[in-house]
Amino acid sequence: MVTMIVDELCEELVEEILSRVPLKPLTKMKCVSKDWCRLISQLTKSIPRLNPFGLIWFSEYSICFNYNGVYGQHRSNLMLLNVQVQEGKLEYHESCSTLLDGNLDSLCYSDGLLLCCESETRTFEPILYDLILKQLIHLPPVDEFLPEDVEPIGMGLALDDKCLTTRHFKLVCFYYSGCLDFFDCVIYSSETREWKKLRAPVSNYSSINYNGETGMVFGYPSNIELFFQSHCLYHEGLIYWTVHGYLVVYHPKDNFFEIHDLPMKKYWDMDECLWMSNGCLHYSCIDWEFLSVWNCVKGVEIDSNDEYHQNENNRMNTGWWMLKHKVDIKTLKVPEYPEFLLGQPYDLRIHKPCAFDEDFEILYFLIIDLGLVLSYSFETGCLRKVKKLEYA
């Protein structure tokens, strides 16, 4: 029970402290001070902390040039849904909708910057959109810095954490050159407004079996999906990617990579997601049977068979994962579509986890075939409809 009197602390300091506490425990706190109750009530009603820019979705628009059904240029509708807390419940309000050229897919967003790419072409062209100014950020061509017939493995944003007011950033692209001793990188800096080439060592490449059937796949010439299905996350100076069952981590400050096992090997599917919650890295994956969520716990690894083992010989050898949630998707019913079963084999690859609400323990994902944005509450076990995307 909280016994401290608010007057003993600066009110702004108290709000800062409470803003770092997950929302659910905050609403259950018992207070003896009316001032504390008032502050907590204000926080629960006015602070949506999922993301300051809400949920971000793309829906495809195709431009038809004639009546024969021949389609030309694609356009994508970028939509932002603000998440607001109203009387302890989440409400979703569309705050922005804009059309951008190309069939786009979002890779990552942070500090108001959204990194996108073309999802159906072989042309590597990063697209950066400013969610605050609601405009594209011009980037110089990068083709001349990339070898021919090489597709980047991953692309991500690194922010200048020491100077957030200037919003300086680096855009990092890395690719495989035939040797896991290092990754070649092409990096754009918002300060110099130029691309430059770097070679970054991989600290634990010897632990990766990349020649076996279940090993990491790099450099496969026809595998355009290798790049486009690399999910990215930036947090506290590090960039994380999921690549064919592995977690790739880049340290921009010290210029080196780490590679760790993910708890499940997802070689070709895009049904996975990374996020930070309570200061811990989380990984979610959906297959035919289960919706699973793991959190990263250093020192112990847990694999998809729930087998624990200590990693004593080489601490860089694997990731460290503990199963947090496991839901049988055959038990889930899609609102308004009772005939649609998530667990049917033909529905594989259509579930796309996209975001996580730390306060309410809600995972958001997209059912591509139906154009439905859904939320799943790990607390209540309920699946709810958030938004029906419009396609044209």
Coordinates of C-alpha atoms in Angstrom, one line a residue:
M1 CA 0.0 0.0 0.0
V2 CA 1.3 3.5 -0.9
T3 CA 1.6 5.8 2.1
M4 CA 3.8 8.5 0.7
I5 CA 2.2 12.0 0.5
V6 CA 2.4 13.6 -3.0
D7 CA 3.5 16.9 -1.4
E8 CA 6.8 15.3 -0.5
L9 CA 7.7 15.1 -4.1
C10 CA 7.5 17.4 -7.1
E11 CA 4.2 16.5 -9.0
E12 CA 6.1 16.4 -12.3
L13 CA 8.5 13.9 -10.8
V14 CA 5.7 11.7 -9.5
E15 CA 4.0 11.7 -13.0
E16 CA 7.3 10.7 -14.5
I17 CA 7.7 7.8 -12.1
L18 CA 4.2 6.6 -12.6
S19 CA 4.5 6.9 -16.4
R20 CA 7.1 4.1 -16.2
V21 CA 4.8 1.7 -14.5
P22 CA 2.7 -0.6 -16.7
L23 CA -0.9 0.7 -16.8
K24 CA -2.7 -2.4 -15.5
P25 CA -0.8 -2.6 -12.1
L26 CA -1.2 1.1 -11.9
T27 CA -5.0 0.9 -11.9
K28 CA -4.9 -1.7 -9.2
M29 CA -2.8 0.3 -6.8
K30 CA -4.4 1.1 -3.5
C31 CA -3.7 4.6 -2.3
V32 CA -4.4 6.5 1.0
S33 CA -3.8 9.8 -0.6
K34 CA -6.4 11.6 -2.7
D35 CA -3.6 13.3 -4.6
W36 CA -2.1 10.0 -5.6
C37 CA -5.5 8.7 -6.7
R38 CA -6.0 11.8 -8.7
L39 CA -2.6 11.5 -10.4
I40 CA -3.2 7.8 -11.2
S41 CA -6.7 8.5 -12.5
Q42 CA -5.3 11.2 -14.8
L43 CA -2.6 8.8 -16.1
T44 CA -5.0 6.0 -16.9
K45 CA -7.3 8.3 -18.8
S46 CA -4.8 10.5 -20.7
I47 CA -1.6 8.6 -21.4
P48 CA -1.7 6.1 -24.3
R49 CA 1.8 4.5 -24.1
L50 CA 1.6 1.9 -26.8
N51 CA 3.3 4.3 -29.2
P52 CA 3.1 8.1 -29.5
F53 CA 2.0 7.6 -33.1
G54 CA -0.4 4.7 -32.6
L55 CA -0.8 1.7 -34.9
I56 CA 0.6 1.9 -38.4
W57 CA -0.9 0.0 -41.3
F58 CA -0.6 -0.1 -45.1
S59 CA -3.5 -1.1 -47.4
E60 CA -2.8 -1.5 -51.1
Y61 CA -4.4 0.5 -53.8
S62 CA -3.8 -0.5 -57.5
I63 CA -4.3 2.0 -60.3
C64 CA -6.2 0.5 -63.2
F65 CA -5.3 2.0 -66.6
N66 CA -8.0 0.3 -68.7
Y67 CA -11.1 -1.7 -68.6
N68 CA -9.3 -5.0 -69.4
G69 CA -8.1 -5.3 -65.9
V70 CA -4.5 -4.4 -66.7
Y71 CA -3.1 -2.7 -63.6
G72 CA -0.2 -0.3 -63.6
Q73 CA 1.4 1.6 -60.8
H74 CA 0.6 0.5 -57.2
R75 CA -0.2 3.0 -54.4
S76 CA -0.4 2.3 -50.7
N77 CA -2.6 4.0 -48.1
L78 CA -0.7 4.7 -45.0
M79 CA -3.0 4.8 -42.0
L80 CA -2.4 5.8 -38.4
L81 CA -4.7 4.7 -35.6
N82 CA -4.3 6.6 -32.4
V83 CA -4.8 4.4 -29.3
Q84 CA -6.6 6.2 -26.5
V85 CA -7.6 5.1 -23.0
Q86 CA -11.3 5.9 -22.2
E87 CA -12.6 4.7 -18.9
G88 CA -10.0 2.0 -18.7
K89 CA -10.7 0.7 -22.2
L90 CA -8.8 1.1 -25.5
E91 CA -10.3 3.1 -28.3
Y92 CA -8.9 3.5 -31.8
H93 CA -9.3 6.6 -33.9
E94 CA -7.9 7.2 -37.4
S95 CA -5.6 10.2 -37.2
C96 CA -4.0 10.2 -40.6
S97 CA -4.5 8.7 -44.0
T98 CA -2.2 9.4 -47.0
L99 CA -1.4 7.7 -50.3
L100 CA 2.2 6.9 -51.2
D101 CA 3.5 5.5 -54.4
G102 CA 4.4 1.9 -54.5
N103 CA 3.2 -1.3 -52.9
L104 CA 4.8 -0.6 -49.5
D105 CA 5.4 -2.5 -46.3
S106 CA 6.6 -1.0 -43.1
L107 CA 9.9 -2.3 -41.6
C108 CA 10.2 -0.3 -38.4
Y109 CA 9.2 3.1 -36.9
S110 CA 10.8 5.0 -34.1
D111 CA 10.7 8.6 -32.9
G112 CA 8.3 9.6 -35.6
L113 CA 10.2 8.1 -38.5
L114 CA 8.7 5.2 -40.5
L115 CA 11.0 3.1 -42.6
C116 CA 9.3 1.4 -45.6
C117 CA 10.2 -0.7 -48.6
E118 CA 8.7 -1.9 -51.8
S119 CA 7.3 -5.3 -51.1
E120 CA 7.0 -6.7 -54.6
T121 CA 9.9 -5.5 -56.7
R122 CA 13.6 -6.4 -56.9
T123 CA 14.6 -2.7 -56.7
F124 CA 16.2 -1.9 -53.4
E125 CA 15.0 1.5 -52.4
P126 CA 14.5 2.5 -48.8
I127 CA 11.6 4.9 -48.2
L128 CA 11.5 7.1 -45.1
Y129 CA 8.4 8.9 -44.0
D130 CA 8.2 11.6 -41.2
L131 CA 5.1 10.9 -39.2
I132 CA 5.3 14.3 -37.4
L133 CA 5.7 16.5 -40.5
K134 CA 3.6 14.0 -42.6
Q135 CA 6.0 14.1 -45.5
L136 CA 8.6 11.9 -47.2
I137 CA 12.3 12.4 -46.4
H138 CA 14.4 12.5 -49.5
L139 CA 17.3 10.0 -49.6
P140 CA 20.1 10.0 -52.2
P141 CA 20.3 6.9 -54.5
V142 CA 22.0 3.9 -52.8
D143 CA 22.4 1.6 -55.8
E144 CA 25.9 2.6 -56.6
F145 CA 27.1 1.5 -53.2
L146 CA 25.6 -2.0 -53.5
P147 CA 27.2 -4.8 -55.5
E148 CA 25.2 -6.2 -58.5
D149 CA 22.9 -9.2 -57.8
V150 CA 23.1 -8.7 -54.1
E151 CA 20.0 -8.2 -52.0
P152 CA 20.3 -6.6 -48.5
I153 CA 19.5 -8.9 -45.7
G154 CA 18.2 -6.2 -43.4
M155 CA 17.5 -2.5 -43.2
G156 CA 16.9 -0.5 -40.0
L157 CA 17.0 2.9 -38.3
A158 CA 19.4 3.9 -35.5
L159 CA 18.6 7.2 -33.7
D160 CA 20.9 9.6 -32.0
D161 CA 19.8 9.0 -28.4
K162 CA 22.0 11.7 -27.1
C163 CA 20.4 14.4 -29.1
L164 CA 16.7 13.6 -29.6
T165 CA 15.8 17.2 -30.2
T166 CA 17.6 17.2 -33.6
R167 CA 16.2 13.8 -34.6
H168 CA 19.4 12.7 -36.2
F169 CA 19.4 9.2 -37.4
K170 CA 21.3 6.5 -39.4
L171 CA 19.8 4.2 -41.9
V172 CA 21.6 0.9 -41.8
C173 CA 21.5 -1.7 -44.6
F174 CA 23.6 -4.9 -44.5
Y175 CA 24.2 -7.8 -46.9
Y176 CA 26.1 -11.1 -47.1
S177 CA 29.2 -11.3 -49.2
G178 CA 29.9 -15.1 -48.9
C179 CA 31.6 -15.1 -45.5
L180 CA 30.1 -14.9 -42.0
D181 CA 33.3 -13.3 -40.6
F182 CA 31.7 -10.0 -41.4
F183 CA 28.7 -8.3 -42.9
D184 CA 29.1 -5.5 -45.4
C185 CA 27.0 -2.4 -44.6
V186 CA 25.8 0.7 -46.4
I187 CA 24.9 3.4 -43.9
Y188 CA 23.1 6.8 -44.5
S189 CA 23.6 9.6 -42.0
S190 CA 21.1 12.4 -41.6
E191 CA 24.0 14.7 -40.5
T192 CA 26.2 14.2 -43.6
R193 CA 23.2 13.3 -45.9
E194 CA 25.5 10.8 -47.6
W195 CA 25.8 7.0 -47.8
K196 CA 29.0 5.3 -46.9
K197 CA 30.3 1.7 -46.9
L198 CA 31.5 -0.2 -43.8
R199 CA 32.5 -3.7 -43.0
A200 CA 31.3 -4.9 -39.6
P201 CA 32.6 -8.1 -38.0
V202 CA 30.3 -10.8 -36.7
S203 CA 31.3 -11.6 -33.2
N204 CA 29.9 -15.2 -33.0
Y205 CA 29.7 -16.5 -36.6
S206 CA 31.5 -19.8 -35.7
S207 CA 28.4 -20.9 -33.8
I208 CA 26.1 -20.7 -36.9
N209 CA 25.6 -23.7 -39.0
Y210 CA 24.8 -22.0 -42.3
N211 CA 25.5 -24.9 -44.6
G212 CA 23.0 -27.4 -43.2
E213 CA 19.4 -27.9 -44.0
T214 CA 18.3 -26.1 -40.9
G215 CA 21.0 -23.4 -40.9
M216 CA 21.0 -19.8 -41.7
V217 CA 20.4 -19.0 -45.4
F218 CA 22.4 -16.2 -46.9
G219 CA 23.1 -15.2 -50.5
Y220 CA 20.5 -17.4 -52.2
P221 CA 20.2 -15.6 -55.5
S222 CA 16.4 -15.9 -56.0
N223 CA 15.5 -15.3 -52.4
I224 CA 14.1 -11.8 -52.6
E225 CA 12.0 -12.6 -49.5
L226 CA 15.1 -12.7 -47.4
F227 CA 15.2 -8.9 -47.1
F228 CA 11.5 -8.1 -47.3
Q229 CA 10.5 -10.4 -44.4
S230 CA 13.3 -9.2 -42.1
H231 CA 11.5 -7.6 -39.1
C232 CA 13.3 -4.8 -37.4
L233 CA 13.4 -3.1 -34.0
Y234 CA 15.5 -0.3 -32.6
H235 CA 16.0 0.0 -28.8
E236 CA 18.6 1.7 -26.6
G237 CA 21.3 1.9 -29.3
L238 CA 20.8 -1.5 -30.8
I239 CA 19.1 -2.7 -34.0
Y240 CA 17.4 -6.1 -34.0
W241 CA 16.3 -8.2 -37.0
T242 CA 14.7 -11.6 -37.4
V243 CA 16.2 -13.5 -40.3
H244 CA 15.2 -17.1 -41.0
G245 CA 15.1 -18.3 -37.4
Y246 CA 17.9 -16.1 -36.1
L247 CA 18.1 -12.9 -34.3
V248 CA 20.7 -10.5 -35.8
V249 CA 21.8 -7.6 -33.6
Y250 CA 23.8 -4.6 -34.8
H251 CA 25.8 -2.3 -32.5
P252 CA 26.1 1.0 -34.4
K253 CA 28.4 2.7 -31.9
D254 CA 31.0 -0.1 -31.9
N255 CA 30.2 -1.4 -35.4
F256 CA 29.8 -5.2 -35.0
F257 CA 27.0 -7.8 -35.3
E258 CA 25.8 -10.6 -33.1
I259 CA 23.7 -13.6 -34.2
H260 CA 21.5 -15.6 -31.8
D261 CA 19.0 -18.4 -32.2
L262 CA 15.3 -17.6 -32.1
P263 CA 13.2 -20.0 -30.1
M264 CA 11.4 -21.2 -33.3
K265 CA 12.9 -21.6 -36.8
K266 CA 10.7 -19.5 -39.2
Y267 CA 12.6 -19.7 -42.5
W268 CA 10.1 -18.3 -45.0
D269 CA 7.1 -17.0 -43.0
M270 CA 6.5 -13.4 -42.1
D271 CA 4.3 -14.3 -39.1
E272 CA 6.6 -12.9 -36.4
C273 CA 7.2 -9.8 -34.5
L274 CA 9.7 -8.2 -32.1
W275 CA 9.1 -5.7 -29.3
M276 CA 10.4 -4.4 -26.0
S277 CA 8.2 -4.7 -22.9
N278 CA 9.3 -4.0 -19.3
G279 CA 12.8 -3.6 -20.5
C280 CA 12.9 -7.1 -22.0
L281 CA 13.1 -8.2 -25.6
H282 CA 10.0 -10.2 -26.7
Y283 CA 9.5 -12.4 -29.8
S284 CA 6.1 -13.6 -31.1
C285 CA 5.5 -16.2 -33.8
I286 CA 2.3 -17.7 -35.3
D287 CA 2.2 -21.1 -37.1
W288 CA -0.5 -23.6 -37.9
E289 CA -1.1 -24.5 -34.3
F290 CA 0.0 -21.9 -31.8
L291 CA 0.4 -18.2 -31.1
S292 CA 3.6 -18.1 -29.0
V293 CA 5.4 -15.3 -27.2
W294 CA 8.8 -15.6 -25.7
N295 CA 10.9 -13.1 -23.6
C296 CA 14.7 -13.0 -23.7
V297 CA 16.3 -14.1 -20.5
K298 CA 20.1 -14.1 -20.5
G299 CA 21.7 -17.3 -19.2
V300 CA 19.1 -19.8 -20.1
E301 CA 17.7 -20.9 -23.5
I302 CA 14.4 -22.5 -24.1
D303 CA 13.6 -24.0 -27.5
S304 CA 10.4 -24.8 -29.3
N305 CA 10.2 -28.2 -27.5
D306 CA 10.3 -26.5 -24.1
E307 CA 13.7 -28.1 -23.3
Y308 CA 15.9 -26.0 -21.1
H309 CA 19.7 -26.1 -21.2
Q310 CA 22.5 -24.0 -19.9
N311 CA 24.8 -22.3 -22.4
E312 CA 28.1 -22.4 -20.5
N313 CA 30.7 -22.9 -23.2
N314 CA 29.9 -19.9 -25.4
R315 CA 27.7 -17.1 -24.0
M316 CA 27.3 -15.7 -27.5
N317 CA 26.2 -19.0 -29.0
T318 CA 22.5 -18.5 -28.8
G319 CA 19.7 -16.3 -27.7
W320 CA 18.2 -16.8 -24.3
W321 CA 14.4 -17.3 -24.5
M322 CA 11.7 -18.3 -22.1
L323 CA 8.2 -19.2 -23.2
K324 CA 5.7 -16.6 -21.8
H325 CA 2.4 -17.3 -23.7
K326 CA 1.2 -20.2 -25.9
V327 CA -2.3 -20.1 -27.3
D328 CA -3.9 -22.7 -29.4
I329 CA -5.2 -20.7 -32.4
K330 CA -7.8 -23.3 -33.3
T331 CA -9.7 -22.2 -30.2
L332 CA -9.8 -18.6 -31.4
K333 CA -12.8 -17.2 -33.3
V334 CA -12.5 -14.2 -35.6
P335 CA -15.3 -11.6 -34.7
E336 CA -17.9 -11.4 -37.4
Y337 CA -16.3 -14.3 -39.3
P338 CA -17.1 -17.4 -37.3
E339 CA -16.5 -19.7 -40.3
F340 CA -12.9 -18.5 -40.6
L341 CA -10.6 -20.7 -38.6
L342 CA -7.1 -19.4 -37.9
G343 CA -5.7 -22.9 -37.6
Q344 CA -6.5 -24.2 -41.1
P345 CA -3.4 -25.2 -43.1
Y346 CA -4.4 -23.0 -46.1
D347 CA -4.4 -19.9 -43.8
L348 CA -0.6 -20.2 -43.2
R349 CA 1.4 -17.0 -43.7
I350 CA -1.7 -14.7 -43.5
H351 CA -1.4 -13.9 -39.8
K352 CA 1.0 -11.0 -39.2
P353 CA 1.8 -9.9 -35.6
C354 CA 2.6 -6.2 -35.7
A355 CA 2.5 -4.5 -32.3
F356 CA 2.1 -5.1 -28.6
D357 CA 0.4 -3.0 -25.9
E358 CA 2.6 -3.4 -22.8
D359 CA 0.0 -1.8 -20.5
F360 CA -2.9 -4.0 -21.4
E361 CA -0.9 -7.1 -22.6
I362 CA -2.6 -7.0 -26.0
L363 CA -1.0 -8.3 -29.2
Y364 CA -2.1 -6.8 -32.5
F365 CA -2.0 -8.7 -35.7
L366 CA -3.3 -8.6 -39.3
I367 CA -5.3 -11.3 -41.1
I368 CA -4.3 -10.4 -44.6
D369 CA -6.9 -12.4 -46.5
L370 CA -9.7 -10.6 -44.7
G371 CA -8.0 -7.2 -44.3
L372 CA -8.8 -7.4 -40.6
V373 CA -6.7 -5.8 -37.8
L374 CA -7.3 -7.9 -34.6
S375 CA -6.3 -7.6 -31.0
Y376 CA -5.7 -10.5 -28.6
S377 CA -5.7 -10.0 -24.9
F378 CA -3.4 -12.4 -23.0
E379 CA -5.3 -11.4 -19.8
T380 CA -8.8 -12.2 -20.9
G381 CA -8.1 -14.6 -23.8
C382 CA -10.4 -12.5 -26.1
L383 CA -9.9 -11.8 -29.8
R384 CA -11.4 -8.5 -30.9
K385 CA -11.8 -6.7 -34.2
V386 CA -9.9 -3.3 -34.3
K387 CA -10.2 -2.2 -37.9
K388 CA -11.3 -3.4 -41.3
L389 CA -8.8 -2.2 -43.9
E390 CA -10.1 -1.0 -47.2
Y391 CA -8.5 -2.3 -50.3
A392 CA -9.0 -1.0 -53.8

